[in-house]
mmCIF file of C-alpha atoms in Angstrom:
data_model
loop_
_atom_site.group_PDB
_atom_site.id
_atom_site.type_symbol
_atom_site.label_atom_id
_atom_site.label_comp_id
_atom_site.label_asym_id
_atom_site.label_seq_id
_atom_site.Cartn_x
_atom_site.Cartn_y
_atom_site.Cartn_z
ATOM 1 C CA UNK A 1 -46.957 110.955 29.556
ATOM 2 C CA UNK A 2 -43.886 108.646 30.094
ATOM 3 C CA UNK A 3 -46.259 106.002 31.278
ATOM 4 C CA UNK A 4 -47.893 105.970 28.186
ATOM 5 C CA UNK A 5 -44.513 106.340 26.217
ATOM 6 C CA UNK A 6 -43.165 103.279 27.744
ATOM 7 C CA UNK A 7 -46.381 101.353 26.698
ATOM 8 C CA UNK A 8 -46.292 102.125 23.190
ATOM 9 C CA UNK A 9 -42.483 101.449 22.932
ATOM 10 C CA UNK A 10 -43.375 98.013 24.622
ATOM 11 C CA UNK A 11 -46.332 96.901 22.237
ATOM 12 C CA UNK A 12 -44.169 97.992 19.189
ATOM 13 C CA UNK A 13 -41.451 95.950 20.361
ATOM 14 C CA UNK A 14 -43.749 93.257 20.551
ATOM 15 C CA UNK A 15 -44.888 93.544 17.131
ATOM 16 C CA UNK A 16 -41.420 93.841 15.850
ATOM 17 C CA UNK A 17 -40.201 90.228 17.412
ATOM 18 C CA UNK A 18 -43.722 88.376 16.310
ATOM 19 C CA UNK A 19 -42.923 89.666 12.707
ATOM 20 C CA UNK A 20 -39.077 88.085 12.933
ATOM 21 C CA UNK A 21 -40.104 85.189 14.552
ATOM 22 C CA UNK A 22 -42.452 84.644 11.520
ATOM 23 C CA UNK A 23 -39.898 85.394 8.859
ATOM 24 C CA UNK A 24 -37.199 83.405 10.827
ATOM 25 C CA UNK A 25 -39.148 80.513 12.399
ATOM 26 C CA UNK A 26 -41.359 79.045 8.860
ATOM 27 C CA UNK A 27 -44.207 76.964 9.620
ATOM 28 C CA UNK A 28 -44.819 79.431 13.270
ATOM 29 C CA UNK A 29 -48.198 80.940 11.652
ATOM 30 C CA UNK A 30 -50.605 78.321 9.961
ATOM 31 C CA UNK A 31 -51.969 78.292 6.910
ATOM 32 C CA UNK A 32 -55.752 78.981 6.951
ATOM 33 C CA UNK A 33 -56.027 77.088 3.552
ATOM 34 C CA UNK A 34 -54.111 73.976 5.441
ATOM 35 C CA UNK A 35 -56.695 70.849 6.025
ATOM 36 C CA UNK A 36 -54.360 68.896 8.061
ATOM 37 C CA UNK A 37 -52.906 65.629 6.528
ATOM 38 C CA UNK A 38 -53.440 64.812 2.847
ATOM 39 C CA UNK A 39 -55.452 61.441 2.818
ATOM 40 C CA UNK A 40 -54.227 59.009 0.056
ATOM 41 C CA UNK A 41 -56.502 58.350 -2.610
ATOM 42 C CA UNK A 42 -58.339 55.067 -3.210
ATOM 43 C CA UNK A 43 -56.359 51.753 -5.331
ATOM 44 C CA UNK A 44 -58.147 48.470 -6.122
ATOM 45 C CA UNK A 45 -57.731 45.773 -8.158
ATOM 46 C CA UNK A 46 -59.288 46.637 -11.702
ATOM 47 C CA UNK A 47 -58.472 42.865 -13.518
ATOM 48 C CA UNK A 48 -55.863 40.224 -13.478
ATOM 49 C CA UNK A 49 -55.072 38.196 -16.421
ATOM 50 C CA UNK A 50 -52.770 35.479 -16.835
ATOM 51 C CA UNK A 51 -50.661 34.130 -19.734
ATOM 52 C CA UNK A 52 -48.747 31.213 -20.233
ATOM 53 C CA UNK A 53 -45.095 31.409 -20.204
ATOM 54 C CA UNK A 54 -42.087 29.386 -21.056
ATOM 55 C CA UNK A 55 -42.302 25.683 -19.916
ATOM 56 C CA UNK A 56 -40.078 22.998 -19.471
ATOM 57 C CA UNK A 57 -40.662 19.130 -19.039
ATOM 58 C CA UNK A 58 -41.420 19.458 -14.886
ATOM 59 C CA UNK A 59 -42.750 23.388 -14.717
ATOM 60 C CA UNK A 60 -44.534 26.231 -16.544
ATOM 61 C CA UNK A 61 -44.196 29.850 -15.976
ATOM 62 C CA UNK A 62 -47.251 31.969 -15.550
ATOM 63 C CA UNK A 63 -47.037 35.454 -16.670
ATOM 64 C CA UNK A 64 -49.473 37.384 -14.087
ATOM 65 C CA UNK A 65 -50.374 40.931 -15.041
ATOM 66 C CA UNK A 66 -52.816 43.251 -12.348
ATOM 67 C CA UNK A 67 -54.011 46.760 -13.279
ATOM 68 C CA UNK A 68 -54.458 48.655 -10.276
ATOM 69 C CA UNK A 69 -56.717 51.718 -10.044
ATOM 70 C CA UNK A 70 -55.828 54.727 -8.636
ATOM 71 C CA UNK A 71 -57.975 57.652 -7.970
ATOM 72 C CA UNK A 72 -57.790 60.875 -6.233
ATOM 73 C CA UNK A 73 -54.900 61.794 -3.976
ATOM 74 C CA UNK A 74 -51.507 60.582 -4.605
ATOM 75 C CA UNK A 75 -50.896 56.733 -2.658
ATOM 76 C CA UNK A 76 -47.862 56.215 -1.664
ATOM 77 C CA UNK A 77 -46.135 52.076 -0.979
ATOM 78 C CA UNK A 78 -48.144 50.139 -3.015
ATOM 79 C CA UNK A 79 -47.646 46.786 -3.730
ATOM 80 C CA UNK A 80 -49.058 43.669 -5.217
ATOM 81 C CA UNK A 81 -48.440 39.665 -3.496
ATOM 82 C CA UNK A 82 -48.743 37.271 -6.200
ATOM 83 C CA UNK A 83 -49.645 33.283 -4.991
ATOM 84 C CA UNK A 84 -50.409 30.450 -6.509
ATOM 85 C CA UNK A 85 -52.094 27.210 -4.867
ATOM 86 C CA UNK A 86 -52.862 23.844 -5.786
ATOM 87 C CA UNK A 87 -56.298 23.412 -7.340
ATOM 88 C CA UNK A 88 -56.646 19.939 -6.138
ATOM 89 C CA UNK A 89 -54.945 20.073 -2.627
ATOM 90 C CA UNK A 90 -54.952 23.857 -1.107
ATOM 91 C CA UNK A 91 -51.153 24.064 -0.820
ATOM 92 C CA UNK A 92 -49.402 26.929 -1.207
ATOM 93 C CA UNK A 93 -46.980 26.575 -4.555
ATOM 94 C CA UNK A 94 -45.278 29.468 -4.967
ATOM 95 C CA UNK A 95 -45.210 33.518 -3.716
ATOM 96 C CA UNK A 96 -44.246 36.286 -5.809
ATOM 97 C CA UNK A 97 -44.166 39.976 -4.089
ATOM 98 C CA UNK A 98 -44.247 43.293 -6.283
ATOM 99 C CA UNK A 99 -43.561 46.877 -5.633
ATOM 100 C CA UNK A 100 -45.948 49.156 -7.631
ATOM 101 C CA UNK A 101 -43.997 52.262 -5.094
ATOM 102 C CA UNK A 102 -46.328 55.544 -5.257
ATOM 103 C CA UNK A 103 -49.235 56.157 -7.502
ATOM 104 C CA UNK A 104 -50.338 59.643 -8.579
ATOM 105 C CA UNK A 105 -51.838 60.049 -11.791
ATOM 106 C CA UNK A 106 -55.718 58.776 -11.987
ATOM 107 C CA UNK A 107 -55.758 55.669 -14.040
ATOM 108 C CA UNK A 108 -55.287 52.372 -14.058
ATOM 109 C CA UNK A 109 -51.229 51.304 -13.396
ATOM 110 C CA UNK A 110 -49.612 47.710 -14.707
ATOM 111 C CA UNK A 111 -48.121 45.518 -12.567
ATOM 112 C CA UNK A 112 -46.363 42.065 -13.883
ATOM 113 C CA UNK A 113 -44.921 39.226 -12.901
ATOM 114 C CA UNK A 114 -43.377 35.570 -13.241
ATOM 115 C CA UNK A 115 -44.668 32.906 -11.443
ATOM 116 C CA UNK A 116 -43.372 29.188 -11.461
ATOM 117 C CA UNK A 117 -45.456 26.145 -11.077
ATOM 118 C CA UNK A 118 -45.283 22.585 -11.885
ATOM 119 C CA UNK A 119 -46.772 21.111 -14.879
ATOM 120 C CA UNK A 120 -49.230 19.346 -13.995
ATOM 121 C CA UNK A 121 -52.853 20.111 -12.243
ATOM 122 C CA UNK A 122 -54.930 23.601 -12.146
ATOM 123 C CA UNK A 123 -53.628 26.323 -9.555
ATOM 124 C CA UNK A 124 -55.848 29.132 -7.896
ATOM 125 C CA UNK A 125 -54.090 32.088 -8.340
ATOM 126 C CA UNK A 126 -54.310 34.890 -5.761
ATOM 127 C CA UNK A 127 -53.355 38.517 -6.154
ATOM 128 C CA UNK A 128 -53.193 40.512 -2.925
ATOM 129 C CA UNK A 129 -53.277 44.337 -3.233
ATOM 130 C CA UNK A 130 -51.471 46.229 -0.313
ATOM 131 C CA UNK A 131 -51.124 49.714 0.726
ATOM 132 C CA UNK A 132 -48.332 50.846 2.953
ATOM 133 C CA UNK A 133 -48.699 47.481 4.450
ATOM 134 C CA UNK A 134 -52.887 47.384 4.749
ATOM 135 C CA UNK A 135 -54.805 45.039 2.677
ATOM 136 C CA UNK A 136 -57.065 47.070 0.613
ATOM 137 C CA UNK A 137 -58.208 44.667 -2.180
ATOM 138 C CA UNK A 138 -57.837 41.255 -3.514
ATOM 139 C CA UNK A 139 -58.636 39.000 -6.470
ATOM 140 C CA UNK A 140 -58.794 35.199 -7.754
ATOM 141 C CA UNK A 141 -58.606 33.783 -10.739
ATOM 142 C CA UNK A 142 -58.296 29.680 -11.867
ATOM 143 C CA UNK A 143 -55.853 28.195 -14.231
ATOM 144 C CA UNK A 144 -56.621 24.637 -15.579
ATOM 145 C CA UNK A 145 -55.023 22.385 -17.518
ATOM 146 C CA UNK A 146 -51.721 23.315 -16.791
ATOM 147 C CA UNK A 147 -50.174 19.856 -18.002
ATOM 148 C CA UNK A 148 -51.211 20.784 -21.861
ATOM 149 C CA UNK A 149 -48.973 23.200 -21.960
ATOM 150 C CA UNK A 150 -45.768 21.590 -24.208
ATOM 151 C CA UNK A 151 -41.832 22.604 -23.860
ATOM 152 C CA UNK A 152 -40.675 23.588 -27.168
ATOM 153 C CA UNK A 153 -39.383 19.757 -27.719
ATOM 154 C CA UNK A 154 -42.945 18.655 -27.353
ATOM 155 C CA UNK A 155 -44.530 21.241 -29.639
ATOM 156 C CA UNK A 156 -45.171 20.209 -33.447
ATOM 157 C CA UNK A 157 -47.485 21.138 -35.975
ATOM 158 C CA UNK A 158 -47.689 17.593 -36.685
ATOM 159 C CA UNK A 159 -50.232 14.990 -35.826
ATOM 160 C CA UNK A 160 -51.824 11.921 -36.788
ATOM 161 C CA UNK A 161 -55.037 12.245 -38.192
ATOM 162 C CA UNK A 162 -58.506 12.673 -36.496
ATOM 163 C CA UNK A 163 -61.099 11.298 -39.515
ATOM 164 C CA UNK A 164 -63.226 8.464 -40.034
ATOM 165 C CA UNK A 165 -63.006 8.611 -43.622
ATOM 166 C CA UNK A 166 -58.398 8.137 -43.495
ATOM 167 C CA UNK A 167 -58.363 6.897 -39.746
ATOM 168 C CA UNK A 168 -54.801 7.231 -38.031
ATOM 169 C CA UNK A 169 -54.126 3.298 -38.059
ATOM 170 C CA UNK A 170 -54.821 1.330 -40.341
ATOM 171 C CA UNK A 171 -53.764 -2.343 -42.195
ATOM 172 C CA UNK A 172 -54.236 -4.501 -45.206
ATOM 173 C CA UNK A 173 -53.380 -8.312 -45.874
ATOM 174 C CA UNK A 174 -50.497 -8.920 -47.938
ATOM 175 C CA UNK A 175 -49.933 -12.397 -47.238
ATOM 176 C CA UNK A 176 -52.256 -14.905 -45.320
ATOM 177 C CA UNK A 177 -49.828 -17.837 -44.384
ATOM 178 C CA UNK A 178 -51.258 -21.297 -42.852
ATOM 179 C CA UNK A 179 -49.471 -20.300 -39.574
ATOM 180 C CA UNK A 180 -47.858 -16.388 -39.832
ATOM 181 C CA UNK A 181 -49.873 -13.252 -41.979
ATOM 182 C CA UNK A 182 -48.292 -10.348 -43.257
ATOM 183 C CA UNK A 183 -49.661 -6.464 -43.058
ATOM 184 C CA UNK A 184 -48.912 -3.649 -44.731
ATOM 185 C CA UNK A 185 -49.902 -0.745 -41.586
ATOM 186 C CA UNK A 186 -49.893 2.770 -42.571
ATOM 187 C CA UNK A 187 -50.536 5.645 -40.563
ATOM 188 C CA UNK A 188 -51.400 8.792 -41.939
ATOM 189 C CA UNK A 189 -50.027 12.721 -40.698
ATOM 190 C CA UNK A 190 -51.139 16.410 -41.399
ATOM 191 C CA UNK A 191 -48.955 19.385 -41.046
ATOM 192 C CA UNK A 192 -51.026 21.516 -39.970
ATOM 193 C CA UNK A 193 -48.291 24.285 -39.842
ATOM 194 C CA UNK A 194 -46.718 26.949 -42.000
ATOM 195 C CA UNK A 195 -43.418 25.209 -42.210
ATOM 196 C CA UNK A 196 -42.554 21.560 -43.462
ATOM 197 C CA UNK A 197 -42.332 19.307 -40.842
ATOM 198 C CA UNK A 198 -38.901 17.296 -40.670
ATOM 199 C CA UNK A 199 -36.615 14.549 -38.984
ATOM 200 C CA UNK A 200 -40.268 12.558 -38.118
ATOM 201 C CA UNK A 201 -40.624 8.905 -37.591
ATOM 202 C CA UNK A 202 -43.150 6.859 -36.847
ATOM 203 C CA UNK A 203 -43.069 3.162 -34.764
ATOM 204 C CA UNK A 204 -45.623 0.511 -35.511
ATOM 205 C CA UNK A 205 -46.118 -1.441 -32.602
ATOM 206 C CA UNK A 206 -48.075 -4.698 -32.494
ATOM 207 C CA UNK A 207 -49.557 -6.709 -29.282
ATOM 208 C CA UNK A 208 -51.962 -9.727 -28.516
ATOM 209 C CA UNK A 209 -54.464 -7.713 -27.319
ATOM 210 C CA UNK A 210 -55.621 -10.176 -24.338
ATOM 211 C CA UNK A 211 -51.971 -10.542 -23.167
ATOM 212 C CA UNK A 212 -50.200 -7.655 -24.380
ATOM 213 C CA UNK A 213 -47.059 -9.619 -25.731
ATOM 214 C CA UNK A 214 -45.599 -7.460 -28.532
ATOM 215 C CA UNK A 215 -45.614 -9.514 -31.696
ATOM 216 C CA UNK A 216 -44.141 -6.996 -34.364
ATOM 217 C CA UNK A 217 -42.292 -4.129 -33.605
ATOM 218 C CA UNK A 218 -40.769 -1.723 -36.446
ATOM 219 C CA UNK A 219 -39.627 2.299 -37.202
ATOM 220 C CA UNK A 220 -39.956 4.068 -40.622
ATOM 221 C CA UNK A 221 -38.746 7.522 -41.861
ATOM 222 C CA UNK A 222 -41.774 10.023 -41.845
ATOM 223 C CA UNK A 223 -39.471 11.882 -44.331
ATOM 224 C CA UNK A 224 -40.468 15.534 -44.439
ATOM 225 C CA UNK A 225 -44.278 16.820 -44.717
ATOM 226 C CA UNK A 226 -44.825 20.363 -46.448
ATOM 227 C CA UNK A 227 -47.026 22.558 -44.882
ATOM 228 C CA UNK A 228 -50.885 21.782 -44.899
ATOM 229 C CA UNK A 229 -50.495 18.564 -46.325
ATOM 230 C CA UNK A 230 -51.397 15.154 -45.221
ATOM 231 C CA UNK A 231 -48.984 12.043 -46.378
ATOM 232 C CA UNK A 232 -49.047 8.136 -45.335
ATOM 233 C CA UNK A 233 -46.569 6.266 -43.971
ATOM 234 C CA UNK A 234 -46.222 2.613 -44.676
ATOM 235 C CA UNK A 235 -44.358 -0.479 -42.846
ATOM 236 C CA UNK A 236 -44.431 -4.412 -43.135
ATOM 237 C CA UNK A 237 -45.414 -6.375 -40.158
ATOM 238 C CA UNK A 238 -45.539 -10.575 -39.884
ATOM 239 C CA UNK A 239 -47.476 -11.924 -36.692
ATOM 240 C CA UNK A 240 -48.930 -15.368 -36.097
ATOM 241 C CA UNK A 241 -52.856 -16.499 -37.298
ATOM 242 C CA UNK A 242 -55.416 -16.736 -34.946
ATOM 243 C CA UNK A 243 -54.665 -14.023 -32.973
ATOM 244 C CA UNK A 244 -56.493 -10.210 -32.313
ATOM 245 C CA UNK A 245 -53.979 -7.065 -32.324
ATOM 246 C CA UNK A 246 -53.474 -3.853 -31.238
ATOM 247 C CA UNK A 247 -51.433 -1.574 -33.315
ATOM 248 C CA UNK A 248 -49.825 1.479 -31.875
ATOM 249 C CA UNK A 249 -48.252 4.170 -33.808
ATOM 250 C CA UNK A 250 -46.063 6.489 -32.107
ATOM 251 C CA UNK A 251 -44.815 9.887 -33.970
ATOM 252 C CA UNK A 252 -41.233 11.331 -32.986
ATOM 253 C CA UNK A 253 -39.099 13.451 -33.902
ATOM 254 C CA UNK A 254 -35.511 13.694 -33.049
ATOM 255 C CA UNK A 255 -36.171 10.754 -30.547
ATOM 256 C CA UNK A 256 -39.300 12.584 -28.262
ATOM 257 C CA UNK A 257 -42.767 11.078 -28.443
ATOM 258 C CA UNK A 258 -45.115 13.958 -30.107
ATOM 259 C CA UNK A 259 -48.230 12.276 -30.360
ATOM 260 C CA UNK A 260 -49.548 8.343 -30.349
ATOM 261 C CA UNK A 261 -52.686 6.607 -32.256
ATOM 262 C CA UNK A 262 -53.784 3.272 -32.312
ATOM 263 C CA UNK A 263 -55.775 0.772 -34.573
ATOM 264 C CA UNK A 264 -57.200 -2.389 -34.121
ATOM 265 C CA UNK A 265 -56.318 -5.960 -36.206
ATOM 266 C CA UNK A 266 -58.573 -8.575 -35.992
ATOM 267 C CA UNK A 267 -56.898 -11.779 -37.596
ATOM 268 C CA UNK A 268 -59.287 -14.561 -35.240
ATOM 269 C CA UNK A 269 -62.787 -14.353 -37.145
ATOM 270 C CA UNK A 270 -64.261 -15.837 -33.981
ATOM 271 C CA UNK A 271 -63.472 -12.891 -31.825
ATOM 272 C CA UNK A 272 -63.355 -9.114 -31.926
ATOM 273 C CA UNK A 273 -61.997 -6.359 -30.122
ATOM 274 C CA UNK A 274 -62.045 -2.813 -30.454
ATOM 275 C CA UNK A 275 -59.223 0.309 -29.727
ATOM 276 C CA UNK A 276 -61.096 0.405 -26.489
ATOM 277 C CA UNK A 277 -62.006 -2.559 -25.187
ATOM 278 C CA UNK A 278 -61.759 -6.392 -25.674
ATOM 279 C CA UNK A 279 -65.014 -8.902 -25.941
ATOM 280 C CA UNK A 280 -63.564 -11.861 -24.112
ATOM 281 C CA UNK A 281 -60.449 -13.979 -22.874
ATOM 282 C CA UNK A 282 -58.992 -16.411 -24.772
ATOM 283 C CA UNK A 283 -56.411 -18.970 -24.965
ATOM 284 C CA UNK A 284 -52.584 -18.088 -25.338
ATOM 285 C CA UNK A 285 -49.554 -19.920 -27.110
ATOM 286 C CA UNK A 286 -47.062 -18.081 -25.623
ATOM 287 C CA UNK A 287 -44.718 -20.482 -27.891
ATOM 288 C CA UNK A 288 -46.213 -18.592 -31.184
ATOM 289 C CA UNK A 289 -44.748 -15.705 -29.860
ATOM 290 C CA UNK A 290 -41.480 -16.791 -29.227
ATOM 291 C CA UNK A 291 -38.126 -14.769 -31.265
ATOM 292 C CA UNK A 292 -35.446 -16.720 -33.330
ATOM 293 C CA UNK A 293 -33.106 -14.869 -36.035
ATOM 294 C CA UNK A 294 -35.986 -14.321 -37.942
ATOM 295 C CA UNK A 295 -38.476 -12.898 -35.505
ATOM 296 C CA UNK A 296 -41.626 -14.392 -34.211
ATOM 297 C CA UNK A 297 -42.096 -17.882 -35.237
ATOM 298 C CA UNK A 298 -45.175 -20.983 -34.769
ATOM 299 C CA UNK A 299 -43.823 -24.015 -33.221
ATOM 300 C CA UNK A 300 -45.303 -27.684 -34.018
ATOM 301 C CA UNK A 301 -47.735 -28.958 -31.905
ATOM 302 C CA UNK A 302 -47.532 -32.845 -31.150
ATOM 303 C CA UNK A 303 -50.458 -34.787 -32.112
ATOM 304 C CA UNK A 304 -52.411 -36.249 -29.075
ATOM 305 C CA UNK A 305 -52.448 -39.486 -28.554
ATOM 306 C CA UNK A 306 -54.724 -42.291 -26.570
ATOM 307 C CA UNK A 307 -53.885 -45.265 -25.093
ATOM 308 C CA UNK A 308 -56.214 -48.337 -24.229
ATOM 309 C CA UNK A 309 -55.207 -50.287 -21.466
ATOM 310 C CA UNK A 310 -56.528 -52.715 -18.746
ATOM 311 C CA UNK A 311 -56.310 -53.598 -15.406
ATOM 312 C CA UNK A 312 -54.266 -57.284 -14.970
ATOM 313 C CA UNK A 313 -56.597 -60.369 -13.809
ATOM 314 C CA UNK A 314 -59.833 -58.982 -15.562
ATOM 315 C CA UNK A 315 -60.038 -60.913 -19.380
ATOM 316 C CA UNK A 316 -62.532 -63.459 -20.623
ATOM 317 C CA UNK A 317 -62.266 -66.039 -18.368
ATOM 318 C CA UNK A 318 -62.635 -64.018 -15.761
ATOM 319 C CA UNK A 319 -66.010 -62.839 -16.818
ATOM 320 C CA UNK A 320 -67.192 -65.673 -17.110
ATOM 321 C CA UNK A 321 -66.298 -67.600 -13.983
ATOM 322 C CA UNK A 322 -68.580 -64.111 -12.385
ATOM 323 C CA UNK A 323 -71.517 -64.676 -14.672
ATOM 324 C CA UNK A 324 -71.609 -68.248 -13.142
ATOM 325 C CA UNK A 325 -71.389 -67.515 -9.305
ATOM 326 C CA UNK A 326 -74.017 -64.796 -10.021
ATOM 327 C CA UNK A 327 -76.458 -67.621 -10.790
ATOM 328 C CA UNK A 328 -75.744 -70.147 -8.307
ATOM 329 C CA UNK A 329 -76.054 -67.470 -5.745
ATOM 330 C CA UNK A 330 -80.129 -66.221 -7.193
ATOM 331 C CA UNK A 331 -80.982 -69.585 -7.163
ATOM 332 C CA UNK A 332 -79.896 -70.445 -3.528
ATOM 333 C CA UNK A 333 -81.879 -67.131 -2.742
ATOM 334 C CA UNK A 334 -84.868 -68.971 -4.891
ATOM 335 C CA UNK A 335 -85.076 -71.388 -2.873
#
């Protein structure tokens, strides 16, 4: 009877210390609900788009923006690594590293950044998607033209015209000179914007077209152009006869170079050249080009001249006295 006492004090005892240890000690009895660790729930790289940002004369700044998506369990460390390489030779340009951090909601989650790349050339951009440091995903996408996108100096509403019917460039013949003509050139520009375009000039710019020797060179005031309208601006330019010209017009404003047109001016009737190309060579007097106070000028020419003259011991006399030995020496052979 004690024996059997003793036992059941024992096994109650027993109880009584597995029941403290598992109030005291949490964690001591599993959970039959408990699947071991929670496995993180899938991310990949839903779309990348890319926007241009500010620019500057030497870069551009690429706005890159990724949506992740995220399903199922909560994923923890995510990140994003942003690169951009060179189109044309496969070198790395720049390397831009976001942290996205955890993810729990199903969706898709925004990720942005700034990337900076010279202005010139097309760039491959990259966009690396990364969970707790494993590559899970990646895209590419190609930016081209990079170059065409202006600094705010460059940019202008303002252009010379693109028409057959009013061409950019163009000339008429005010005076035709025996040595010099003068052209009125006009170039004509549309403001294609909502504001009026100020502070504008515009540069005529004449050169032989064979040699490229700048003949006539002048600057007007563009004055200011309202919006959506197209005016004409008009200069005066003298250059010597005889000769085929190109005429560049240059638009600035405030000093910078916003766009450039050219026309063509065709004072030698004997030969023609286009903006593009010329038909053939031809001579040059660089002295028609030459500057005084008054600009380009023709110099005279001297008149050719040709002189007669004869070698000593050769006149009439001699002539004859050769005409005589001539016959004595057939008739010896005669005979």
């Amino acid at each position: 009877m004690e024996k059997n006492a003793l036992l059941a004090g024992g096994a109650v005892v027993v109880v009584v210390a597995a029941v403290a240890t598992a109030l005291l000690v949490p964690g001591v009895l599993a959970d039959p609900a408990d699947e071991g660790p929670v496995r993180p729930g899938p991310v990949d790289v839903a779309d990348v788009s890319i926007a241009a940002g500010p620019a500057t004369g030497e870069t551009v700044t690429l706005a890159v923006e990724t949506r992740i998506d995220h399903r199922g369990n909560p994923t923890n460390n995510v990140s994003v690594l942003v690169r951009a390489v060179d189109a044309d030779s496969g070198l790395l340009t720049t390397t831009k590293r976001i942290s996205v951090g955890n993810v729990s909601r199903d969706g898709e989650v925004t990720a942005g950044t700034n990337v900076t790349v010279p202005r010139e050339g097309g760039y491959d951009v990259e966009v690396v998607l990364y969970r707790d440091a494993e590559r899970v995903d990646e895209r590419r996408k190609s930016v081209r033209g990079v170059s065409a996108i202006k600094p705010p100096y460059l940019q202008s509403t303002t252009s010379f015209t693109e028409s057959e019917a009013l061409p950019p460039v163009s000339f008429s013949i005010t005076d035709a000179g025996e040595d010099r003509t003068t052209m009125n050139l006009m170039a004509t520009l549309t403001n294609t914007g909502d504001n009026p375009a100020e502070n504008l000039e515009v540069t005529f710019v004449l050169r032989q077209a064979e040699s490229n020797i700048v003949a006539s060179r002048t600057t007007v005031d563009a004055g200011a152009i309202q919006a959506g309208r197209t005016e004409t601006v008009e200069a005066s330019a003298t250059v010597p006869n005889d000769y085929n010209y190109y005429i560049d017009a240059v638009l600035l404003r405030d000093g910078v170079v916003i766009d450039t047109a050219r026309g063509a001016a065709n004072l030698n009737p004997t030969r023609t050249i286009s903006v593009n190309q010329t038909t053939e060579d031809v001579e040059l007097r660089v002295e028609d080009f030459e500057d005084d106070d008054s600009g380009p000028r023709m110099t005279d020419q001297p008149e050719a001249t040709h002189t007669e003259s004869s070698a000593p011991g050769f006149g009439a006399l001699a002539a004859l006295v050769a005409l005589v030995a001539s016959a004595l020496v057939a008739r010896r052979w005669t005979k």
